[in-house]
Amino acid sequence: MTADQFFTLFHQYGLILVCAVIFCEYMNLPGFPAGVIMPSIGVLIAQSELSLPLTIVLSVVSGLLGSLVIYGLCYWGGEPIMEKLFGKSDKFRSFVRRCHDYIDAQHGRGLALCRIIPVLRTIVSIPAGLIRMPVRWFIGWSALGITVWNSVLIAFGYVFSAKLLSWL
């Protein structure tokens, strides 16, 4: 999805589209890169009458819901689902083991940190579900990391909207 396509759809659907796109992005669906989507949302909010704080709150809720879908699949489906998706890949198992160790050593705080690292931020729901992290920890630490990530990127687009639009 290009920025122009997203802008056109935004003018039609507003915050409903924002929520749907962020939900899909946090579910790791291809075609929704946060580095493009989040600043674009900020630009669009700056060009409309919509509220920046409301947009950030809705983006966090949508991100949490998308993350909870992946977390839930891994929590209740666990290893059989992962084997169907990734086979018996040693690389993937090593990744899950390292994430598990990091999250476990940090008592959940590692999850918040993982949420602000590109690529890892959406994948971290998988090991969190596989290790059966308590859901209240998952929601709390994820909310913290998602709030930081979404706020920075959306606010960047909002603050620099005029400059970003001049490049399009």
Tab-separated table of C-alpha atoms in Angstrom:
chain	number	residue	atom	x	y	z
A	1	MET	CA	0.000	0.000	0.000
A	2	THR	CA	1.474	3.351	-0.994
A	3	ALA	CA	1.118	6.559	1.003
A	4	ASP	CA	-1.127	8.058	-1.728
A	5	GLN	CA	-3.492	5.077	-1.574
A	6	PHE	CA	-3.592	5.320	2.197
A	7	PHE	CA	-4.330	9.089	2.059
A	8	THR	CA	-7.242	8.506	-0.313
A	9	LEU	CA	-8.723	5.773	1.852
A	10	PHE	CA	-8.207	7.853	4.994
A	11	HIS	CA	-10.304	10.679	3.600
A	12	GLN	CA	-13.097	8.156	3.015
A	13	TYR	CA	-12.945	6.170	6.257
A	14	GLY	CA	-10.993	8.238	8.809
A	15	LEU	CA	-10.122	6.688	12.157
A	16	ILE	CA	-11.896	3.415	11.327
A	17	LEU	CA	-9.268	2.833	8.642
A	18	VAL	CA	-6.490	3.860	11.038
A	19	CYS	CA	-7.664	1.262	13.575
A	20	ALA	CA	-7.999	-1.474	10.924
A	21	VAL	CA	-4.560	-0.830	9.444
A	22	ILE	CA	-2.814	-0.717	12.816
A	23	PHE	CA	-4.626	-3.883	13.909
A	24	CYS	CA	-3.350	-5.661	10.773
A	25	GLU	CA	0.139	-4.220	11.177
A	26	TYR	CA	0.422	-5.613	14.711
A	27	MET	CA	-0.773	-8.991	13.459
A	28	ASN	CA	2.301	-8.995	11.193
A	29	LEU	CA	0.311	-8.982	7.978
A	30	PRO	CA	2.452	-8.043	4.980
A	31	GLY	CA	1.910	-4.707	3.283
A	32	PHE	CA	1.509	-2.608	6.424
A	33	PRO	CA	4.957	-1.228	7.318
A	34	ALA	CA	4.832	0.952	10.430
A	35	GLY	CA	7.581	3.224	9.132
A	36	VAL	CA	5.216	4.370	6.380
A	37	ILE	CA	1.809	3.930	7.982
A	38	MET	CA	2.348	5.634	11.347
A	39	PRO	CA	3.919	8.882	10.063
A	40	SER	CA	1.272	8.948	7.305
A	41	ILE	CA	-1.406	8.808	9.987
A	42	GLY	CA	0.251	11.772	11.713
A	43	VAL	CA	0.279	13.748	8.462
A	44	LEU	CA	-3.378	12.969	7.877
A	45	ILE	CA	-4.371	13.976	11.392
A	46	ALA	CA	-2.519	17.285	10.944
A	47	GLN	CA	-4.452	17.903	7.726
A	48	SER	CA	-7.856	17.127	9.277
A	49	GLU	CA	-9.946	18.141	12.278
A	50	LEU	CA	-9.255	14.839	14.015
A	51	SER	CA	-7.585	14.732	17.427
A	52	LEU	CA	-3.952	13.630	17.744
A	53	PRO	CA	-4.390	12.296	21.320
A	54	LEU	CA	-7.518	10.332	20.326
A	55	THR	CA	-5.691	8.903	17.325
A	56	ILE	CA	-2.770	7.775	19.483
A	57	VAL	CA	-5.115	6.162	22.033
A	58	LEU	CA	-7.006	4.324	19.268
A	59	SER	CA	-3.713	3.244	17.681
A	60	VAL	CA	-2.559	1.743	20.991
A	61	VAL	CA	-5.857	-0.089	21.482
A	62	SER	CA	-5.744	-1.406	17.908
A	63	GLY	CA	-2.107	-2.460	18.309
A	64	LEU	CA	-2.912	-4.270	21.540
A	65	LEU	CA	-5.851	-6.077	19.957
A	66	GLY	CA	-3.736	-7.190	16.984
A	67	SER	CA	-0.983	-8.323	19.339
A	68	LEU	CA	-3.487	-10.196	21.510
A	69	VAL	CA	-4.666	-12.213	18.493
A	70	ILE	CA	-1.120	-13.493	17.848
A	71	TYR	CA	-0.463	-13.943	21.577
A	72	GLY	CA	-3.720	-15.914	21.982
A	73	LEU	CA	-3.001	-18.178	19.019
A	74	CYS	CA	0.416	-18.990	20.451
A	75	TYR	CA	-0.829	-19.237	24.039
A	76	TRP	CA	-3.590	-21.733	23.238
A	77	GLY	CA	-2.271	-23.288	20.023
A	78	GLY	CA	1.378	-23.242	20.975
A	79	GLU	CA	3.882	-25.538	19.376
A	80	PRO	CA	1.553	-27.273	16.866
A	81	ILE	CA	0.646	-23.944	15.232
A	82	MET	CA	4.269	-22.782	15.198
A	83	GLU	CA	5.410	-26.048	13.615
A	84	LYS	CA	2.792	-25.690	10.882
A	85	LEU	CA	3.809	-22.081	10.222
A	86	PHE	CA	7.581	-22.356	10.542
A	87	GLY	CA	8.318	-26.067	10.353
A	88	LYS	CA	11.129	-27.294	12.514
A	89	SER	CA	13.365	-24.349	11.677
A	90	ASP	CA	16.331	-24.246	14.047
A	91	LYS	CA	16.675	-20.540	13.338
A	92	PHE	CA	13.105	-19.822	14.452
A	93	ARG	CA	13.397	-22.049	17.529
A	94	SER	CA	16.632	-20.289	18.473
A	95	PHE	CA	14.901	-16.925	18.067
A	96	VAL	CA	11.985	-18.008	20.275
A	97	ARG	CA	14.407	-19.356	22.893
A	98	ARG	CA	16.387	-16.075	22.979
A	99	CYS	CA	13.174	-14.020	23.245
A	100	HIS	CA	11.937	-16.300	26.006
A	101	ASP	CA	15.175	-15.935	27.950
A	102	TYR	CA	15.199	-12.161	27.548
A	103	ILE	CA	11.543	-11.695	28.505
A	104	ASP	CA	11.911	-14.100	31.420
A	105	ALA	CA	15.091	-12.455	32.727
A	106	GLN	CA	13.477	-9.022	32.604
A	107	HIS	CA	10.262	-10.220	34.297
A	108	GLY	CA	8.162	-8.840	31.460
A	109	ARG	CA	9.942	-5.480	31.133
A	110	GLY	CA	11.791	-6.939	28.152
A	111	LEU	CA	8.498	-7.123	26.299
A	112	ALA	CA	8.082	-3.332	26.514
A	113	LEU	CA	11.612	-2.852	25.190
A	114	CYS	CA	11.023	-5.348	22.372
A	115	ARG	CA	7.951	-3.314	21.349
A	116	ILE	CA	10.153	-0.399	20.291
A	117	ILE	CA	12.622	-2.430	18.204
A	118	PRO	CA	11.696	-2.599	14.492
A	119	VAL	CA	10.699	-6.065	13.243
A	120	LEU	CA	10.969	-7.606	16.722
A	121	ARG	CA	8.155	-5.389	18.044
A	122	THR	CA	5.374	-7.315	16.306
A	123	ILE	CA	6.993	-10.761	16.395
A	124	VAL	CA	7.489	-10.665	20.170
A	125	SER	CA	3.841	-11.664	20.688
A	126	ILE	CA	4.771	-15.148	19.471
A	127	PRO	CA	7.290	-16.087	22.181
A	128	ALA	CA	5.189	-14.265	24.812
A	129	GLY	CA	2.276	-16.550	23.935
A	130	LEU	CA	4.444	-19.642	23.671
A	131	ILE	CA	5.915	-19.113	27.149
A	132	ARG	CA	2.404	-18.384	28.432
A	133	MET	CA	3.299	-15.008	29.856
A	134	PRO	CA	0.460	-13.921	32.155
A	135	VAL	CA	-2.038	-11.939	30.077
A	136	ARG	CA	-2.005	-8.950	32.453
A	137	TRP	CA	1.788	-8.699	32.070
A	138	PHE	CA	1.461	-9.052	28.313
A	139	ILE	CA	-1.154	-6.307	28.080
A	140	GLY	CA	0.597	-3.959	30.509
A	141	TRP	CA	4.115	-4.200	29.088
A	142	SER	CA	2.857	-4.292	25.500
A	143	ALA	CA	0.720	-1.203	26.088
A	144	LEU	CA	3.757	0.670	27.375
A	145	GLY	CA	5.960	-0.242	24.395
A	146	ILE	CA	3.197	0.218	21.819
A	147	THR	CA	2.352	3.636	23.275
A	148	VAL	CA	5.966	4.786	22.941
A	149	TRP	CA	6.392	3.429	19.388
A	150	ASN	CA	3.060	4.653	18.013
A	151	SER	CA	3.290	8.048	19.732
A	152	VAL	CA	6.766	8.772	18.363
A	153	LEU	CA	5.967	7.789	14.784
A	154	ILE	CA	2.505	9.363	14.619
A	155	ALA	CA	3.722	12.559	16.323
A	156	PHE	CA	6.660	12.704	13.886
A	157	GLY	CA	4.234	12.680	10.952
A	158	TYR	CA	2.017	15.224	12.684
A	159	VAL	CA	4.805	17.678	13.553
A	160	PHE	CA	6.586	17.402	10.209
A	161	SER	CA	3.462	17.063	8.039
A	162	ALA	CA	4.193	20.131	5.893
A	163	LYS	CA	7.760	18.962	5.197
A	164	LEU	CA	6.658	15.378	4.489
A	165	LEU	CA	3.891	16.525	2.133
A	166	SER	CA	6.348	18.680	0.189
A	167	TRP	CA	8.350	15.529	-0.587
A	168	LEU	CA	5.339	13.686	-2.070
